[in-house]
Amino acid sequence: MFAIIVKRIGNAALVMLVVAFIAFMIFQFLGDPVQLMLNSQATQEDRDALRIRLGLDQPVIMQFFTFVVRALQGDFGVSFRNQREVMSLIAERFPATFELVMVSTVLALLIGIPLGVFAAIKPKNLAARVVSMIGISVPAFVIGIVLILIFSVQLGWLPAFGRGEVVQFGTWSTGLLTPSGRLALIMPSISLALFQISFIMRLVTAEMLEVLRTDYIKFARARGLPDRRVYFRHALKNCMMPVVTMTGMMIGDLIAFALVTETVFQWPGMGLLFVQAVMFIDIPVMAAYLMIVSVIFITLNTIVDFVYLAVDPRLRQAGSGGGSHVR
Amino acid sequence: ENVLKWGAQRDVVSLDPYSYGDTFTIAVLNHVYEGLVRYDEKLQIAPALATSWEVVSPTVWRFHLRDGVKFHDGAPFTADDVIASLTRVSDPASPLRGNLPAYKGATKVDDHTVEINTTPNYPLLLNDLTNIVIFDKEWLVSNHAEAPTDVGKGVEGYATSHANGTGPFKVVSRKPDAETVFEVSKDWWDKPKHNIDKIIFTPIASSATRVAALLSAEIDFTNSAPLQDIPRLQASSGIKVLASNELRTVFFVFNRTDKTIASDVTDKNPMNDIKVRQAMYQSIDIDALQKKVMRGLSRNTGSMVAPAIPGYADALDSRLPYDPDAAKKLLAEAGYPNGFSFSFVCENDGYVNEEEICQAVSSMWARVGLKANLDVAPTSLQTAKFESGKFDVGILGWANEPMIDSFSILVQVVHSKVGTSGVFNWGGWNYPEVDALIDSAGKELDREKRLGFQTQALMKVKEDIAFMPLHQQPMAWAMGPNIESIVQLTDNKPRFWLTMMK
Amino acid sequence: MSVETQMTKTPDVPRFARVRAFLNGDLAHGFFHTPSAVISALVLLAIALTAIAAPLLSPQDPYDLTQLYLDKAELPPIWSAGGEVPYLLGTDVQGRDIFSAILYGSRISLMIGFASVVVSVVIGITVGLISGYIGGRIDNFLMRLGDLVLSIPTLLVAILVSAIFRQLLPVSMRDAFTPAILTTSIAITSWVQYARIVRASTMVEARKEYVLAARILQLPSSKIMISHILPNVMTAVLVTATLNLGLAILAEATLSFLGVGMPVTQPSLGTLIRIGNQYFFSGSWWVVLFPALQLSLIILAVNLLGDWLRDALNPKLR
Amino acid sequence: MNAAPLPNDGPGTGPVLDIRDLVVEFPTRHGVLTAIRGVSVTVGRGEILGIVGESGAGKSLTGAAVIGLLEPPGRIASGEIRVGGRRIDNLPKSDMMALRGKTIGAIFQDPLTSLNPLLTVGDQLVETIRCHLPLSRAEAARRAIDLLNEVGIPSAELRLQQYPHQFSGGMRQRVVIALALAGEPDLVVADEPTTALDISIQAQITALLKRICRDRGTAVMLVTHDMGVIVETADRVAVMYAGRIVEIGPVDDIIRRPQHPYTRGLIGSIPSLVTRRERLVQIDGAMPRLNSMPPGCAFHPRCVLADTRCRTDLPPLQKNGSGMAACWNLAAGNAVEAA
Amino acid sequence: MTNALAKPTLCVDDVACFFDVSPSWFDRTVMRKPRRTLKAVDGLSFLIERGTTFSIVGESGCGKSTLARLVVGLYQPTRGALSFASGSGRDGFVRTQMIFQDPFASLNPRWRVGAIIAEPIKQMGLRRSGAETQARVRQLLETVGLSGQDSNRYPHEFSGGQRQRISIARALAAEPEFLVCDEPTSALDVSVQAQILNLLKDLQRELSLTYLFISHNLAAVRHVSDRVAVMYLGRIVEEAATDEIFERPQHPYTRFLLDTVPNLDRPNRDRVPATVDLPSPIDPPPGCAYNPRCPLVTDICRAAAPEPRPVGSTLVRCHHAIA
Ligand SMILES: Nc1ncnc2c1ncn2[C@@H]1O[C@H](COP(=O)(O)OP(=O)(O)OP(=O)(O)O)[C@@H](O)[C@H]1O
Ligand SMILES: Nc1ncnc2c1ncn2[C@@H]1O[C@H](COP(=O)(O)OP(=O)(O)OP(=O)(O)O)[C@@H](O)[C@H]1O
Ligand SMILES: [Mg+2]
Ligand SMILES: [Mg+2]
Ligand code: NI
């Protein structure tokens, strides 16, 4: 068990290192930082001085090493565009994205799983089929625009943009504690979650249909267990493995997709920052965002692996190497 | 409590007015920081932190500073602050250095008197000073912000995210790209002509979202109402739109060096042939552009400056007629019967409907055989291309702010790149006669004479079709029912210290 | 339920027999009895045909700047007051015919979607077969590579890749290469899924006795992989590929919507929506509505078809 | 021991399971496939009835019909199934649910897949026990231990905490049997309970089944295609061919004196451990598919004795010696045997 | 039976096949777990005479399939050697082919039957033209009792027995002299099993084939084979002529097998169930591998592994075998 945990963490660290390398390479490839930092009037001496100050005269490996060390300390340099420390920029934006993504995840799971079970039990139900299709077929940005048109402009019920009023706890801010903050969260989280609702729903349905055909479900029925118990205790539990995996993946995807939602709803999160960074080729922000999202993503997947161990006794066996999950 | 919610198209770059020569940033920060002089409601120069001034000699101006002015942190305003601020803005690393071209130095006479040394007979110092804002020296020193922020140093300046001015509002909080909150400064020296307690400034990049926010009363005001939405906004009850055209003239500039950047003509630069420039000019259907792209809100112009700018003359304003056939003929005469291709660098966040203008013009050019490789990107990316001359045709808008005088465009754009002049001479154009005229104007204290030189210079430029003026661009403000009155001047700067709420 | 005549054996007319056998087969029968599959296939066929024949059908070439006239800008659809022939669905602010732009945009969307799926399938199959059949260190390496790709969200990779490529290319080549860049950036992240599917099935198939029989004959590994294993893993790949086609089209639209996709002068559906978005409140609803509808319709049809295929080909659900 | 189906004279006295003229159909797009074509069979208290036959003969379907777990679209088209005298084939879903496990237990072929891998063996046992008997958790756990002991799993208390994957194949099948017996059913339907197991474990499981049947008086319907298992375990055996019972009778009689030509072929095709024959008896051809059932006796295309009547008329299952057989040419067959 | 002049078709000499089932590199280095080997086959020696059937019986996991794969060259022996008699094969030895257990997995479901059978012919270049190949395929199909027209159909259109026939036809297509049959009938119904066993015997007679017949079905083994070897945990515990082994089993394991197998000739007998399951071949018990289950076990069984020794015409690995 311990071995498995150590291994998972080691794996995650390795992947992180490679991601760091990619981020570093973006730095190296996307133009010369010196060029980007100094204006055209700068002299050659200025350039050389800056080059040395930035450590760009060192061999690439050393530079990478410095990059990693500084990244570990949360130092990703200064945003070209905002002229502020990238880390503090991201730290400021992170709560907004986090809140949005978490609410969407909860929505996706709370709505997606029961709907998925329902659709598996009643495969012919039309409403379920429609829901399972809408989310994956109508792009989130289209949904966002339509929602704004209906609920903000026509009905005036919900705010069209922003987070509403937020409560600050140190560096963390939350909109969940104020009525306007909660109202503001509704449309962005729905438009973000819709894809995932459909996705989780389809996943659960597909898994359920498969699990319901297994011998142990047949045997559970043959023992006279009531349907509800068969569906929710026996079948659903066995469906949860891929759902757990996908939830890990999903949160990462949500963070990425949040940038679409954030663009539409002017949600002051990391995604907006990133989109702007891409437009402006603000490399430190791009690199930091890439690293941070990967950290979150990899952490989640590592947690998922541990959840696996908790859920599936077969994987806990020493020496069985743990669960390499297949998507 | 009167809270004004302001939805802008974009955020200010920084809280430091000296960090970036950006008109909008300075306009927003003018609520917090003030200069020695300012423009009044009629765009006339009026005293601000200086109460009076006199020209002591051709090179020395003396300013008498206002008594009893306090910075937001409570520190008193003195001559040291003025000197520190002038030093800061004229630092070699300061991007605003060009806004104060004649500045040579400053000396403290006493706590409330300063002398500024300039180049001889510089006529426009006051105009320049309208936008040179004053920091508190102690605040700068104790926060190590005496020098302007230098990105190269890898540290952000304290002033980037903090502000301490003397203005009518003070900054309470700021989250870049999300929200900046201003609160009324009770200790403002001037008599407030507003009743605002708080301004919440929010950038909303998506124009649709911004309009939706205004329609659903989430914001009270926007200084950039999308032109296409104006009819809709006007039709909504309670929403007022103030639309007219501003000082800014938008025009195209040419690469005038010997080599093209991305063209199928490689042996020479076709842009150096006046026939080609005229062909390009005459193939632009400016009326269609005005009607469709600018929604009838821009003012077509043949001049490089707006009528309100001193130096303007009616004779400057005539345009060459739209005539694609003539254009084709000119091209043929110039040796390009089948046209040629070139790079056309535009931004998508600079001027009003800029991307659409460039697209539309590209298609007009295409019809006479000119193939523009349209390169559209945010300003920050394109600026680098402009500054390094990596374009064949580019777009530029010039409002002559803060000078409000045609000398501004002449010295910064038209003049060849010498010393502090010609900072925006991107394409390497060079007209020695025009340069001479500009230089004479820069040393002429007599206003009429000076403007005569300037008009003459503008005329020469026009005759050579050195640039291709399009229009004075529109400005459109929209406000919700909470706003009682607001002052809109042609410089397109919101002035909330002149705004009443209901 | 139609009444099929019992299939009589026709041994010596192979071609027609195959067609007939296919039409009589479960797959075709199931297809013709699933209205959603038939309708979506028809819709998709119609969209694909009109997209391919766009130059013949559309009154205007929206990518040809000389055909855009400002005085025809923002015309409403033909049935509204002010609509003009031939601008069926109206025009945008540049005078671009929306109908033509949709046809051309669908062409780009479908092309990029399809190409990226094909590219990723090819990569995925190659990697998956090698990984699954040869195993060992190569397998380990390839799978770790896949993990790595998956450890960054797809959309993010796509944005970065397309942003980087665009930055590296000179302006004059950029527009021409954008479809290829988009294809690459979408494909770069989606091959892993196929690789995993193929690898898993390959490992199952490789243990099956028909493969052992081939190995006993000392057939070269490449031949075993391609002619024996590949046909047996294609079903799963096909299903996933169909479902992913929807995702790929969506990805292209999203990138274009975010401004890192197709340029305004060659709009894809996503670009059209991004442009149209600005005119949403101004009354020019047709600029955004029709492209959005078309995009949703394409993805919906692809997904419905994919769903049907998945159900039809899944032996476990029979 | 009853050879012939008894008339049902009420609970207690009659057979535990009484199937009469069971017909199971699958409606498909090319018409209705009749997979079970009139099966009648009874199982008495404490009796083990073996059902043998080739793959696809309909053995499992018969079992599934009794448990009420025919996979849709399969359905009982006609006939009756009575358990303990009560008719169960037309019960509503919920009543059938209550009956399963309580009155009818079931054991499936593969012990590896019959247990939910994510729940401990104890969980599954306790849950099943509490579903049928009004017991507290602790009481149910005690009963679970008793059950495990009964099926011969040592240190049952410890084993309750373990997951199925920690059990060996034979142990798992024991757990499955314990689960099937948890509700103390009167009838157990065992579908190939030993097929997936090694010979040595097979012996353990058949012995266990026999013991339990003897001790508890449970009726067992043992479905298998392995004559050997039947011979070891069953009291009576029914031979199925193409959805019908072609012969039924006491095991000894069927092995020694098979009456139906199919049974005879079947027995003859099993190689013997004791004697060595040069060639095995071979029934040529294969069982017909459901969609191409020949008219008359389904076995006639493979039957050496087939005559014109076999090709047109369906032979009824008729009494013959100690058992019953369905063949027009039984007399001839008997004559052969007698000779 | 041994003919001194004719070299046996296959001579297996102390062949072993081990699998490395060690934990991952990480577990070994960090968690200090030892390397482990699984001795699937550990020191087998036997001869198969030309034209005879040599059978291997044993429980699941005792190494039967591994042996089969060693023989057809799918695995390389870890130790020992397999030597074949010279024959018409490409390398000068007898041609060897294999028939598999699972009639569903042994035919590629995407290939037509004709192509499946033609593949060995094409691969080995046994026929010159396509037409000849087709003719040969048809001939082979008829040899195994199918019709030549069946070559246009797909495997799923056939029943299990028919598929096994196709499988045999494919093996025969390579014109082998030696056939390895790994449980060829254990997935089939008894009536079909009889068909296949009869077919195998007929083919042996007609084509003078040599068989290595692997099965856990003792009765089938008795029916087809000339010599039988009983395997237990990777070793042969007893080897003798068929009748000898069935009538006078020497090893306690052989006896146990014969006792547990259901016997139609003695119905309603209570079998003797085994009390201990088969141990894992990763760590077999010390001494005689059978000792935990053996009724005759003594101390020497736990201490030393017995070597094969002749008891009459039988070779037995048991300390207690009585000569
Ligand atoms: N869902 C179904 N749809 C159509 N036909 C079916 C279905 N299930 C079973 N059958 C058919 O019913 C017949 C009897 O099947 P059954 O499973 O009872 O056979 P069996 O005797 O148990 O065989 P085996 O020994 O292989 O388990 C077979 O011909 C089978 O093809
Ligand atoms: N490639 C392999 N890698 C690791 N272990 C293997 C491999 N092949 C077989 N084994 C192991 O070797 C042992 C013998 O396997 P083998 O397949 O030869 O048994 P068998 O006698 O054929 O069993 P069955 O009757 O189930 O087919 C088993 O424990 C098996 O797990
Ligand atoms: Mg069955
Ligand atoms: Mg085997
Ligand atoms: Ni039909």
PDB file of C-alpha atoms in Angstrom, chain E residues 161-293:
ATOM      1  CA  GLY E 161     -17.201 -28.336 -33.828  1.00  0.00           C
ATOM      2  CA  GLN E 162     -17.072 -27.026 -37.350  1.00  0.00           C
ATOM      3  CA  ARG E 163     -14.663 -24.336 -36.320  1.00  0.00           C
ATOM      4  CA  GLN E 164     -12.418 -26.878 -34.721  1.00  0.00           C
ATOM      5  CA  ARG E 165     -12.451 -28.686 -38.048  1.00  0.00           C
ATOM      6  CA  ILE E 166     -11.432 -25.475 -39.803  1.00  0.00           C
ATOM      7  CA  SER E 167      -8.671 -25.112 -37.263  1.00  0.00           C
ATOM      8  CA  ILE E 168      -7.489 -28.611 -38.076  1.00  0.00           C
ATOM      9  CA  ALA E 169      -7.683 -27.857 -41.779  1.00  0.00           C
ATOM     10  CA  ARG E 170      -5.498 -24.810 -41.254  1.00  0.00           C
ATOM     11  CA  ALA E 171      -2.974 -26.901 -39.354  1.00  0.00           C
ATOM     12  CA  LEU E 172      -3.026 -29.511 -42.097  1.00  0.00           C
ATOM     13  CA  ALA E 173      -2.560 -26.850 -44.752  1.00  0.00           C
ATOM     14  CA  ALA E 174       1.035 -26.500 -43.618  1.00  0.00           C
ATOM     15  CA  GLU E 175       1.452 -30.202 -44.403  1.00  0.00           C
ATOM     16  CA  PRO E 176       2.774 -31.002 -40.950  1.00  0.00           C
ATOM     17  CA  GLU E 177       4.180 -34.276 -39.790  1.00  0.00           C
ATOM     18  CA  PHE E 178       3.772 -33.443 -36.172  1.00  0.00           C
ATOM     19  CA  LEU E 179       0.647 -31.904 -34.613  1.00  0.00           C
ATOM     20  CA  VAL E 180       0.453 -30.392 -31.165  1.00  0.00           C
ATOM     21  CA  CYS E 181      -3.116 -30.476 -29.916  1.00  0.00           C
ATOM     22  CA  ASP E 182      -3.612 -28.286 -26.846  1.00  0.00           C
ATOM     23  CA  GLU E 183      -6.920 -29.373 -25.340  1.00  0.00           C
ATOM     24  CA  PRO E 184      -8.561 -29.546 -28.756  1.00  0.00           C
ATOM     25  CA  THR E 185     -11.873 -30.770 -27.443  1.00  0.00           C
ATOM     26  CA  SER E 186     -12.294 -29.323 -24.003  1.00  0.00           C
ATOM     27  CA  ALA E 187     -14.519 -26.498 -25.233  1.00  0.00           C
ATOM     28  CA  LEU E 188     -16.756 -28.844 -27.150  1.00  0.00           C
ATOM     29  CA  ASP E 189     -19.824 -30.875 -26.352  1.00  0.00           C
ATOM     30  CA  VAL E 190     -19.220 -34.583 -25.888  1.00  0.00           C
ATOM     31  CA  SER E 191     -20.971 -35.513 -29.085  1.00  0.00           C
ATOM     32  CA  VAL E 192     -18.826 -33.062 -31.006  1.00  0.00           C
ATOM     33  CA  GLN E 193     -15.774 -34.157 -29.058  1.00  0.00           C
ATOM     34  CA  ALA E 194     -16.351 -37.635 -30.371  1.00  0.00           C
ATOM     35  CA  GLN E 195     -16.456 -36.299 -33.927  1.00  0.00           C
ATOM     36  CA  ILE E 196     -13.178 -34.473 -33.477  1.00  0.00           C
ATOM     37  CA  LEU E 197     -11.411 -37.309 -31.715  1.00  0.00           C
ATOM     38  CA  ASN E 198     -12.479 -39.664 -34.457  1.00  0.00           C
ATOM     39  CA  LEU E 199     -11.312 -37.221 -37.072  1.00  0.00           C
ATOM     40  CA  LEU E 200      -7.925 -36.863 -35.414  1.00  0.00           C
ATOM     41  CA  LYS E 201      -7.515 -40.592 -35.317  1.00  0.00           C
ATOM     42  CA  ASP E 202      -8.525 -40.951 -38.954  1.00  0.00           C
ATOM     43  CA  LEU E 203      -6.091 -38.278 -40.002  1.00  0.00           C
ATOM     44  CA  GLN E 204      -3.312 -39.898 -38.059  1.00  0.00           C
ATOM     45  CA  ARG E 205      -3.903 -43.116 -39.861  1.00  0.00           C
ATOM     46  CA  GLU E 206      -4.178 -41.560 -43.306  1.00  0.00           C
ATOM     47  CA  LEU E 207      -1.337 -39.053 -43.050  1.00  0.00           C
ATOM     48  CA  SER E 208       0.808 -40.970 -40.511  1.00  0.00           C
ATOM     49  CA  LEU E 209       0.900 -37.988 -38.230  1.00  0.00           C
ATOM     50  CA  THR E 210       2.533 -37.774 -34.846  1.00  0.00           C
ATOM     51  CA  TYR E 211       0.532 -36.118 -32.086  1.00  0.00           C
ATOM     52  CA  LEU E 212       1.371 -34.404 -28.867  1.00  0.00           C
ATOM     53  CA  PHE E 213      -2.048 -34.458 -27.274  1.00  0.00           C
ATOM     54  CA  ILE E 214      -2.681 -32.264 -24.284  1.00  0.00           C
ATOM     55  CA  SER E 215      -5.786 -32.546 -22.176  1.00  0.00           C
ATOM     56  CA  HIS E 216      -7.165 -32.695 -18.717  1.00  0.00           C
ATOM     57  CA  ASN E 217      -9.820 -35.072 -19.811  1.00  0.00           C
ATOM     58  CA  LEU E 218      -8.472 -38.449 -18.769  1.00  0.00           C
ATOM     59  CA  ALA E 219     -11.023 -40.403 -20.711  1.00  0.00           C
ATOM     60  CA  ALA E 220     -10.225 -38.625 -23.920  1.00  0.00           C
ATOM     61  CA  VAL E 221      -6.555 -39.166 -23.308  1.00  0.00           C
ATOM     62  CA  ARG E 222      -7.078 -42.804 -22.749  1.00  0.00           C
ATOM     63  CA  HIS E 223      -9.021 -42.972 -25.960  1.00  0.00           C
ATOM     64  CA  VAL E 224      -6.442 -41.418 -28.225  1.00  0.00           C
ATOM     65  CA  SER E 225      -2.990 -41.936 -26.862  1.00  0.00           C
ATOM     66  CA  ASP E 226      -0.200 -44.455 -27.051  1.00  0.00           C
ATOM     67  CA  ARG E 227       1.799 -43.056 -24.198  1.00  0.00           C
ATOM     68  CA  VAL E 228       0.688 -40.779 -21.394  1.00  0.00           C
ATOM     69  CA  ALA E 229       2.596 -38.453 -19.126  1.00  0.00           C
ATOM     70  CA  VAL E 230       0.998 -36.988 -16.016  1.00  0.00           C
ATOM     71  CA  MET E 231       2.181 -33.502 -15.150  1.00  0.00           C
ATOM     72  CA  TYR E 232       2.100 -31.840 -11.804  1.00  0.00           C
ATOM     73  CA  LEU E 233       3.471 -28.332 -11.209  1.00  0.00           C
ATOM     74  CA  GLY E 234       5.734 -28.269 -14.221  1.00  0.00           C
ATOM     75  CA  ARG E 235       7.088 -31.793 -13.894  1.00  0.00           C
ATOM     76  CA  ILE E 236       6.158 -35.148 -15.224  1.00  0.00           C
ATOM     77  CA  VAL E 237       5.299 -37.292 -12.233  1.00  0.00           C
ATOM     78  CA  GLU E 238       4.494 -40.429 -14.151  1.00  0.00           C
ATOM     79  CA  GLU E 239       4.941 -41.622 -17.704  1.00  0.00           C
ATOM     80  CA  ALA E 240       3.954 -44.916 -19.220  1.00  0.00           C
ATOM     81  CA  ALA E 241       2.081 -46.628 -21.974  1.00  0.00           C
ATOM     82  CA  THR E 242      -1.598 -45.740 -21.852  1.00  0.00           C
ATOM     83  CA  ASP E 243      -3.078 -48.951 -20.591  1.00  0.00           C
ATOM     84  CA  GLU E 244      -0.318 -49.288 -18.076  1.00  0.00           C
ATOM     85  CA  ILE E 245      -1.045 -45.927 -16.512  1.00  0.00           C
ATOM     86  CA  PHE E 246      -4.783 -46.353 -16.404  1.00  0.00           C
ATOM     87  CA  GLU E 247      -4.719 -49.868 -15.120  1.00  0.00           C
ATOM     88  CA  ARG E 248      -1.730 -49.664 -12.763  1.00  0.00           C
ATOM     89  CA  PRO E 249      -1.208 -46.055 -11.737  1.00  0.00           C
ATOM     90  CA  GLN E 250       1.917 -45.747  -9.635  1.00  0.00           C
ATOM     91  CA  HIS E 251       2.057 -42.144  -8.499  1.00  0.00           C
ATOM     92  CA  PRO E 252      -0.412 -41.093  -5.761  1.00  0.00           C
ATOM     93  CA  TYR E 253      -1.338 -38.088  -7.873  1.00  0.00           C
ATOM     94  CA  THR E 254      -2.267 -40.236 -10.825  1.00  0.00           C
ATOM     95  CA  ARG E 255      -4.314 -42.367  -8.550  1.00  0.00           C
ATOM     96  CA  PHE E 256      -6.011 -39.335  -7.111  1.00  0.00           C
ATOM     97  CA  LEU E 257      -6.855 -38.060 -10.576  1.00  0.00           C
ATOM     98  CA  LEU E 258      -8.314 -41.358 -11.625  1.00  0.00           C
ATOM     99  CA  ASP E 259     -10.350 -41.482  -8.451  1.00  0.00           C
ATOM    100  CA  THR E 260     -11.783 -38.012  -8.675  1.00  0.00           C
ATOM    101  CA  VAL E 261     -12.748 -38.113 -12.301  1.00  0.00           C
ATOM    102  CA  PRO E 262     -16.429 -38.890 -12.687  1.00  0.00           C
ATOM    103  CA  ASN E 263     -16.796 -42.300 -14.133  1.00  0.00           C
ATOM    104  CA  LEU E 264     -19.792 -43.210 -16.188  1.00  0.00           C
ATOM    105  CA  ASP E 265     -19.162 -46.813 -15.574  1.00  0.00           C
ATOM    106  CA  ARG E 266     -19.504 -46.370 -11.861  1.00  0.00           C
ATOM    107  CA  PRO E 267     -22.364 -43.938 -11.335  1.00  0.00           C
ATOM    108  CA  ASN E 268     -23.386 -42.419  -8.027  1.00  0.00           C
ATOM    109  CA  ARG E 269     -20.066 -42.922  -6.455  1.00  0.00           C
ATOM    110  CA  ASP E 270     -18.889 -40.369  -3.927  1.00  0.00           C
ATOM    111  CA  ARG E 271     -15.689 -38.932  -5.200  1.00  0.00           C
ATOM    112  CA  VAL E 272     -12.771 -38.213  -2.951  1.00  0.00           C
ATOM    113  CA  PRO E 273     -12.465 -34.449  -2.908  1.00  0.00           C
ATOM    114  CA  ALA E 274      -9.068 -32.940  -2.636  1.00  0.00           C
ATOM    115  CA  THR E 275      -8.515 -31.178   0.645  1.00  0.00           C
ATOM    116  CA  VAL E 276      -5.795 -28.807  -0.507  1.00  0.00           C
ATOM    117  CA  ASP E 277      -5.856 -26.680  -3.646  1.00  0.00           C
ATOM    118  CA  LEU E 278      -3.101 -26.751  -6.221  1.00  0.00           C
ATOM    119  CA  PRO E 279      -0.108 -24.794  -4.864  1.00  0.00           C
ATOM    120  CA  SER E 280       1.198 -21.847  -6.822  1.00  0.00           C
ATOM    121  CA  PRO E 281       4.048 -22.649  -9.222  1.00  0.00           C
ATOM    122  CA  ILE E 282       5.801 -19.464  -8.050  1.00  0.00           C
ATOM    123  CA  ASP E 283       6.709 -20.981  -4.743  1.00  0.00           C
ATOM    124  CA  PRO E 284       6.173 -24.697  -4.959  1.00  0.00           C
ATOM    125  CA  PRO E 285       6.422 -26.628  -1.714  1.00  0.00           C
ATOM    126  CA  PRO E 286       9.911 -27.923  -0.930  1.00  0.00           C
ATOM    127  CA  GLY E 287      10.715 -31.505  -1.616  1.00  0.00           C
ATOM    128  CA  CYS E 288       8.172 -33.413  -3.620  1.00  0.00           C
ATOM    129  CA  ALA E 289       5.771 -30.795  -5.020  1.00  0.00           C
ATOM    130  CA  TYR E 290       2.865 -33.105  -4.329  1.00  0.00           C
ATOM    131  CA  ASN E 291       3.595 -33.542  -0.649  1.00  0.00           C
ATOM    132  CA  PRO E 292       0.899 -31.210   0.783  1.00  0.00           C
ATOM    133  CA  ARG E 293      -1.832 -33.234  -0.900  1.00  0.00           C
TER     134      ARG E 293
END
